[in-house]
Short mmCIF file of C-alpha atoms and ligand atoms in Angstrom, two decimals:
data_model
loop_
_atom_site.label_atom_id
_atom_site.label_comp_id
_atom_site.label_asym_id
_atom_site.label_seq_id
_atom_site.Cartn_x
_atom_site.Cartn_y
_atom_site.Cartn_z
CA UNK A 1 48.31 -23.41 25.90
CA UNK A 2 44.89 -21.81 26.49
CA UNK A 3 41.85 -24.13 26.85
CA UNK A 4 38.16 -23.31 26.78
CA UNK A 5 36.05 -26.08 28.30
CA UNK A 6 32.33 -26.20 27.52
CA UNK A 7 30.19 -28.13 29.98
CA UNK A 8 32.80 -27.50 32.64
CA UNK A 9 30.32 -28.05 35.50
CA UNK A 10 29.57 -31.63 34.43
CA UNK A 11 31.23 -34.63 36.04
CA UNK A 12 33.88 -35.09 33.32
CA UNK A 13 34.42 -31.33 32.82
CA UNK A 14 34.98 -30.84 36.57
CA UNK A 15 37.65 -33.59 36.72
CA UNK A 16 39.27 -32.47 33.42
CA UNK A 17 39.64 -28.71 34.00
CA UNK A 18 42.19 -28.97 36.83
CA UNK A 19 44.30 -31.51 34.87
CA UNK A 20 44.76 -29.41 31.75
CA UNK A 21 48.28 -27.90 31.58
CA UNK A 22 47.89 -24.14 30.88
CA UNK A 23 45.31 -21.49 31.25
CA UNK A 24 41.82 -22.98 31.51
CA UNK A 25 38.60 -21.05 30.96
CA UNK A 26 35.77 -23.15 32.38
CA UNK A 27 32.53 -22.35 30.52
CA UNK A 28 29.14 -23.25 31.90
CA UNK A 29 25.86 -23.23 30.02
CA UNK A 30 25.19 -19.71 31.29
CA UNK A 31 28.15 -18.30 29.24
CA UNK A 32 28.26 -20.77 26.35
CA UNK A 33 25.01 -22.56 25.57
CA UNK A 34 25.20 -25.00 22.61
CA UNK A 35 21.56 -24.27 21.78
CA UNK A 36 22.37 -20.53 21.46
CA UNK A 37 25.27 -20.62 19.07
CA UNK A 38 25.76 -16.85 19.25
CA UNK A 39 26.85 -17.30 22.94
CA UNK A 40 29.39 -20.01 21.96
CA UNK A 41 30.77 -17.84 19.09
CA UNK A 42 31.01 -14.77 21.41
CA UNK A 43 32.70 -16.65 24.26
CA UNK A 44 35.27 -18.39 22.08
CA UNK A 45 35.93 -15.27 19.99
CA UNK A 46 36.75 -13.42 23.20
CA UNK A 47 38.85 -16.17 24.83
CA UNK A 48 40.80 -17.14 21.62
CA UNK A 49 41.76 -20.60 22.99
CA UNK A 50 44.22 -22.94 21.29
CA UNK A 51 42.03 -25.93 22.32
CA UNK A 52 38.32 -26.19 22.84
CA UNK A 53 37.12 -29.11 24.86
CA UNK A 54 33.34 -29.89 24.56
CA UNK A 55 32.28 -31.76 27.70
CA UNK A 56 28.71 -30.50 27.27
CA UNK A 57 25.98 -32.89 26.25
CA UNK A 58 22.35 -33.79 26.62
CA UNK A 59 22.70 -37.10 28.54
CA UNK A 60 19.15 -38.17 29.35
CA UNK A 61 19.10 -41.49 27.50
CA UNK A 62 15.53 -42.45 28.35
CA UNK A 63 13.99 -38.99 28.06
CA UNK A 64 15.63 -38.51 24.59
CA UNK A 65 13.17 -41.13 23.25
CA UNK A 66 10.24 -38.77 23.77
CA UNK A 67 12.12 -35.48 23.20
CA UNK A 68 14.57 -36.17 20.34
CA UNK A 69 14.61 -32.52 19.37
CA UNK A 70 16.21 -31.59 22.78
CA UNK A 71 18.86 -34.30 22.46
CA UNK A 72 19.65 -33.32 18.90
CA UNK A 73 19.68 -29.57 19.71
CA UNK A 74 22.74 -30.04 22.02
CA UNK A 75 24.39 -33.22 20.75
CA UNK A 76 24.16 -32.55 17.12
CA UNK A 77 22.96 -29.11 15.98
CA UNK A 78 24.92 -27.38 18.77
CA UNK A 79 28.05 -29.23 17.67
CA UNK A 80 27.17 -28.36 14.05
CA UNK A 81 27.57 -24.69 15.08
CA UNK A 82 30.62 -25.29 17.35
CA UNK A 83 32.76 -27.22 14.97
CA UNK A 84 33.15 -24.41 12.31
CA UNK A 85 33.78 -21.76 14.96
CA UNK A 86 36.73 -23.91 16.20
CA UNK A 87 37.85 -24.46 12.54
CA UNK A 88 37.78 -20.71 11.86
CA UNK A 89 39.72 -19.91 15.08
CA UNK A 90 42.24 -22.58 14.15
CA UNK A 91 41.66 -24.50 17.35
CA UNK A 92 41.82 -28.19 18.17
CA UNK A 93 38.36 -29.36 19.09
CA UNK A 94 38.20 -32.14 21.69
CA UNK A 95 34.75 -33.75 21.68
CA UNK A 96 33.28 -36.64 23.66
CA UNK A 97 31.03 -39.38 22.48
CA UNK A 98 29.44 -42.50 23.71
CA UNK A 99 29.49 -46.32 23.58
CA UNK A 100 25.82 -45.99 22.61
CA UNK A 101 26.82 -45.30 19.10
CA UNK A 102 27.18 -49.09 19.00
CA UNK A 103 24.91 -51.86 20.07
CA UNK A 104 22.77 -53.19 17.27
CA UNK A 105 24.74 -56.45 17.21
CA UNK A 106 23.04 -58.69 19.80
CA UNK A 107 25.69 -61.37 19.51
CA UNK A 108 28.68 -59.07 20.13
CA UNK A 109 31.10 -60.13 22.83
CA UNK A 110 34.38 -58.44 21.76
CA UNK A 111 35.07 -54.81 22.68
CA UNK A 112 34.23 -52.36 19.85
CA UNK A 113 37.28 -50.77 18.15
CA UNK A 114 37.50 -47.27 16.75
CA UNK A 115 37.19 -48.62 13.14
CA UNK A 116 34.13 -50.75 13.90
CA UNK A 117 31.04 -49.58 12.07
CA UNK A 118 28.65 -47.91 14.47
CA UNK A 119 24.99 -48.86 14.67
CA UNK A 120 23.22 -46.99 17.46
CA UNK A 121 20.26 -48.38 19.33
CA UNK A 122 18.42 -45.33 20.65
CA UNK A 123 17.83 -41.63 20.01
CA UNK A 124 20.58 -40.50 22.42
CA UNK A 125 23.13 -42.76 20.55
CA UNK A 126 22.00 -41.42 17.18
CA UNK A 127 22.35 -37.78 18.40
CA UNK A 128 25.89 -38.57 19.64
CA UNK A 129 26.81 -40.26 16.43
CA UNK A 130 25.60 -37.26 14.43
CA UNK A 131 27.72 -35.06 16.68
CA UNK A 132 30.82 -37.18 16.01
CA UNK A 133 30.33 -37.04 12.28
CA UNK A 134 29.82 -33.22 12.39
CA UNK A 135 32.98 -32.73 14.41
CA UNK A 136 34.91 -34.97 12.03
CA UNK A 137 33.57 -33.37 8.82
CA UNK A 138 33.61 -29.67 9.89
CA UNK A 139 36.74 -29.28 12.05
CA UNK A 140 39.84 -30.78 10.59
CA UNK A 141 41.83 -30.50 13.84
CA UNK A 142 39.83 -32.71 16.15
CA UNK A 143 40.08 -35.38 18.84
CA UNK A 144 36.93 -37.33 19.31
CA UNK A 145 36.88 -39.55 22.45
CA UNK A 146 34.23 -42.19 22.96
CA UNK A 147 33.78 -43.20 26.55
CA UNK A 148 31.37 -45.37 28.58
CA UNK A 149 29.54 -45.62 31.88
CA UNK A 150 30.93 -42.46 33.48
CA UNK A 151 30.87 -41.75 37.20
CA UNK A 152 32.77 -39.08 39.06
CA UNK A 153 32.63 -37.48 42.53
CA UNK A 154 30.92 -34.33 41.19
CA UNK A 155 27.98 -36.40 39.79
CA UNK A 156 26.44 -35.93 36.37
CA UNK A 157 25.61 -32.23 35.83
CA UNK A 158 22.19 -32.86 34.36
CA UNK A 159 21.20 -35.79 36.49
CA UNK A 160 22.89 -34.55 39.63
CA UNK A 161 24.13 -38.05 40.66
CA UNK A 162 25.78 -41.13 39.21
CA UNK A 163 25.07 -44.92 39.27
CA UNK A 164 27.32 -45.60 42.21
CA UNK A 165 25.67 -42.93 44.34
CA UNK A 166 22.19 -44.10 43.30
CA UNK A 167 23.04 -47.64 44.29
CA UNK A 168 24.49 -46.55 47.70
CA UNK A 169 21.50 -44.30 48.34
CA UNK A 170 18.91 -47.01 47.54
CA UNK A 171 20.83 -49.58 49.58
CA UNK A 172 20.92 -47.12 52.48
CA UNK A 173 17.10 -46.85 52.27
CA UNK A 174 16.86 -50.67 52.64
CA UNK A 175 15.05 -51.00 49.32
CA UNK A 176 15.30 -54.18 47.29
CA UNK A 177 17.31 -53.57 44.13
CA UNK A 178 16.78 -55.03 40.67
CA UNK A 179 19.61 -54.34 38.34
CA UNK A 180 20.00 -55.51 34.72
CA UNK A 181 22.35 -58.37 34.01
CA UNK A 182 21.99 -58.43 30.21
CA UNK A 183 23.88 -55.10 29.45
CA UNK A 184 27.58 -55.38 29.52
CA UNK A 185 29.69 -52.20 29.62
CA UNK A 186 32.88 -50.77 31.13
CA UNK A 187 32.15 -48.46 34.06
CA UNK A 188 34.66 -45.65 33.85
CA UNK A 189 35.95 -43.21 36.44
CA UNK A 190 35.95 -39.60 35.18
CA UNK A 191 39.37 -38.99 36.81
CA UNK A 192 40.93 -41.86 34.78
CA UNK A 193 39.27 -40.67 31.52
CA UNK A 194 40.37 -37.15 32.12
CA UNK A 195 43.99 -38.13 32.83
CA UNK A 196 44.08 -40.22 29.63
CA UNK A 197 42.70 -37.27 27.57
CA UNK A 198 45.51 -35.16 29.00
CA UNK A 199 47.94 -37.81 27.92
CA UNK A 200 46.58 -37.86 24.35
CA UNK A 201 46.81 -34.03 24.22
CA UNK A 202 50.38 -34.10 25.54
CA UNK A 203 51.22 -36.73 22.85
CA UNK A 204 49.70 -34.57 20.16
CA UNK A 205 47.13 -37.13 19.12
CA UNK A 206 44.13 -36.35 16.98
CA UNK A 207 41.40 -38.38 15.40
CA UNK A 208 39.18 -40.89 17.17
CA UNK A 209 40.08 -42.74 20.38
CA UNK A 210 38.19 -44.98 22.91
CA UNK A 211 38.99 -44.19 26.52
CA UNK A 212 37.46 -46.20 29.33
CA UNK A 213 38.77 -48.20 32.21
CA UNK A 214 39.63 -51.80 31.24
CA UNK A 215 37.60 -54.92 31.54
CA UNK A 216 33.78 -55.20 31.38
CA UNK A 217 30.81 -56.32 33.44
CA UNK A 218 27.02 -56.07 33.54
CA UNK A 219 25.29 -53.24 35.55
CA UNK A 220 24.37 -56.00 38.04
CA UNK A 221 27.98 -56.99 38.49
CA UNK A 222 28.87 -53.32 38.82
CA UNK A 223 26.31 -52.91 41.57
CA UNK A 224 27.53 -56.07 43.34
CA UNK A 225 31.02 -54.76 43.26
CA UNK A 226 30.01 -51.37 44.69
CA UNK A 227 28.31 -53.13 47.63
CA UNK A 228 31.08 -55.59 48.18
CA UNK A 229 33.74 -52.81 48.31
CA UNK A 230 31.44 -50.73 50.61
CA UNK A 231 30.76 -53.63 53.08
CA UNK A 232 26.96 -53.55 52.28
CA UNK A 233 24.70 -56.49 51.77
CA UNK A 234 21.44 -55.14 50.27
CA UNK A 235 18.74 -57.30 48.64
CA UNK A 236 20.22 -57.19 45.10
CA UNK A 237 18.54 -59.32 42.38
CA UNK A 238 19.49 -59.60 38.67
CA UNK A 239 16.80 -58.67 36.20
CA UNK A 240 16.60 -58.42 32.37
CA UNK A 241 16.25 -55.29 30.19
CA UNK A 242 12.87 -56.62 29.06
CA UNK A 243 11.59 -56.98 32.58
CA UNK A 244 13.05 -53.60 33.62
CA UNK A 245 11.28 -51.91 30.73
CA UNK A 246 13.27 -48.67 30.35
CA UNK A 247 11.97 -46.39 27.54
CA UNK A 248 15.27 -46.44 25.59
CA UNK A 249 16.66 -49.68 24.24
CA UNK A 250 20.26 -50.18 25.32
CA UNK A 251 23.08 -52.33 23.89
CA UNK A 252 23.49 -55.86 25.25
CA UNK A 253 27.21 -55.26 24.93
CA UNK A 254 28.99 -51.93 24.47
CA UNK A 255 32.50 -52.34 25.95
CA UNK A 256 35.05 -50.29 23.98
CA UNK A 257 38.55 -51.50 23.05
CA UNK A 258 41.26 -49.16 24.43
CA UNK A 259 43.95 -50.96 22.43
CA UNK A 260 44.64 -48.00 20.21
CA UNK A 261 45.38 -45.81 23.20
CA UNK A 262 47.43 -48.48 24.90
CA UNK A 263 49.53 -49.00 21.74
CA UNK A 264 50.81 -45.36 22.32
CA UNK A 265 52.57 -46.65 25.49
CA UNK A 266 51.05 -43.81 27.51
CA UNK A 267 50.21 -44.40 31.21
CA UNK A 268 47.68 -47.27 31.09
CA UNK A 269 44.05 -47.06 32.14
CA UNK A 270 43.29 -49.25 35.09
CA UNK A 271 40.84 -52.06 35.48
CA UNK A 272 37.34 -50.90 36.29
CA UNK A 273 37.43 -52.60 39.75
CA UNK A 274 40.52 -50.61 40.76
CA UNK A 275 39.01 -47.42 39.56
CA UNK A 276 35.82 -48.11 41.52
CA UNK A 277 37.83 -48.70 44.66
CA UNK A 278 39.71 -45.45 44.14
CA UNK A 279 36.38 -43.58 43.59
CA UNK A 280 34.91 -45.01 46.76
CA UNK A 281 38.00 -43.85 48.73
CA UNK A 282 37.80 -40.42 47.13
CA UNK A 283 34.13 -39.91 47.96
CA UNK A 284 34.83 -40.94 51.59
CA UNK A 285 37.60 -38.35 51.74
CA UNK A 286 35.44 -35.66 50.09
CA UNK A 287 32.62 -36.36 52.65
CA UNK A 288 35.14 -36.13 55.57
CA UNK A 289 36.47 -32.80 54.25
CA UNK A 290 32.83 -31.44 53.93
CA UNK A 291 32.09 -32.44 57.49
CA UNK A 292 35.42 -31.01 58.87
CA UNK A 293 34.87 -27.60 57.14
CA UNK A 294 31.49 -27.17 59.04
CA UNK A 295 28.88 -24.59 58.26
CA UNK A 296 29.77 -21.48 56.40
CA UNK A 297 30.58 -18.42 58.56
CA UNK A 298 27.61 -16.12 59.08
CA UNK A 299 28.31 -12.40 59.65
N1 NAP B 1 27.67 -40.02 31.66
C1 NAP B 1 27.98 -41.14 31.01
O1 NAP B 1 27.78 -42.28 31.49
C2 NAP B 1 28.56 -40.99 29.64
C3 NAP B 1 28.77 -42.20 28.88
C4 NAP B 1 29.37 -42.10 27.66
C5 NAP B 1 29.71 -40.83 27.12
N2 NAP B 1 29.44 -39.72 27.88
C6 NAP B 1 29.75 -38.47 27.24
O2 NAP B 1 30.80 -37.88 28.00
C7 NAP B 1 30.64 -36.44 27.97
C8 NAP B 1 30.71 -35.91 29.43
O3 NAP B 1 29.53 -36.46 30.05
P1 NAP B 1 29.20 -36.20 31.58
O4 NAP B 1 28.74 -37.43 32.22
O5 NAP B 1 30.33 -35.41 32.25
O6 NAP B 1 27.95 -35.19 31.41
P2 NAP B 1 27.25 -34.37 32.62
O7 NAP B 1 27.83 -34.54 33.93
O8 NAP B 1 25.78 -34.58 32.39
O9 NAP B 1 27.58 -32.86 32.12
C9 NAP B 1 27.16 -32.33 30.92
C10 NAP B 1 27.24 -30.88 31.03
O10 NAP B 1 26.74 -30.28 29.80
C11 NAP B 1 26.00 -29.10 30.12
N3 NAP B 1 25.05 -28.82 29.12
C12 NAP B 1 23.88 -29.44 28.82
N4 NAP B 1 23.29 -28.81 27.85
C13 NAP B 1 24.09 -27.71 27.47
C14 NAP B 1 23.90 -26.77 26.51
N5 NAP B 1 22.83 -26.61 25.78
N6 NAP B 1 24.97 -25.86 26.39
C15 NAP B 1 26.06 -25.96 27.21
N7 NAP B 1 26.20 -26.85 28.13
C16 NAP B 1 25.23 -27.73 28.27
C17 NAP B 1 25.35 -29.43 31.48
O11 NAP B 1 25.07 -28.18 32.08
P3 NAP B 1 24.02 -28.04 33.23
O12 NAP B 1 24.81 -28.44 34.44
O13 NAP B 1 23.66 -26.69 33.12
O14 NAP B 1 22.88 -28.95 32.83
C18 NAP B 1 26.43 -30.20 32.15
O15 NAP B 1 27.26 -29.42 32.91
C19 NAP B 1 29.41 -36.13 27.18
O16 NAP B 1 29.76 -35.89 25.83
C20 NAP B 1 28.63 -37.47 27.23
O17 NAP B 1 27.75 -37.63 26.17
C21 NAP B 1 28.88 -39.81 29.05
#
């Protein structure tokens, strides 16, 4: 099978590409820019893949409130152009969406299922929901995967980091940390989400799936677990979303049910705590490899 992966330089793209079985063409924004549909059409027309995987997205949740056009240009209108190209080429389109397509229900305490009605709380969520609908309506062969709270060793392409690294960096600077306790999610390791996507593809699944690690916690609990597993004891205090005052409203609860995936009896996703421990080991290994390889040779 031949795969073309858009957004291949992002944290999910970089962990997914090496796991896909077959020929993989990794596309960065330079070659296939969702805001320049002619580049996407040209690249895919040349590659002629059997599967297109769209890991590209505008992911600046707070900034999207003041620049909705930029969020929609990538997450909705770019996808509006991508989906019919995949349809016309007869490819399967794998597309990623977000837990932030949910969240209006302030009393929710049960993981959202694929068949729960969405109700996004911010501009980013709305742009991702529009993207989902466009894929589902314009490309009959699709697999839409909603995921949540991603972190990977390569760090978010756009933001250049992830929550775990940000926490470790701030703790290392000795700064007091205030982290929200009233937003519950499932932190998810990109390696695990990528592996589960590969399983879905191998099993020939299409439609809509939720893929996250299992369990849930608040961002504050997540930060506390990062520090406990890293042997750090920073000054960490719980705060509320209202006191924190981020520009974008976020769901009080946005854990996703992975029951539909697990009913397929494919290799299970691990609890978020185990995935976090694996990530912390992996980043230590990656740092050791970097320091062993030394400076590049100069001629
Ligand atoms: N991060 C999360 O916590 C989270 C949570 C739920 C769902 N998701 C979804 O999961 C998917 C993967 O997210 P991620 O965290 O891996 O994202 P990421 O690390 O931010 O990577 C996104 C990639 O998209 C590329 N991109 C941005 N604008 C583009 C454009 N106009 N054309 C082509 N490429 C463009 C970026 O390229 P540059 O490097 O050039 O900027 C970057 O490589 C996305 O659909 C995201 O919405 C993410």
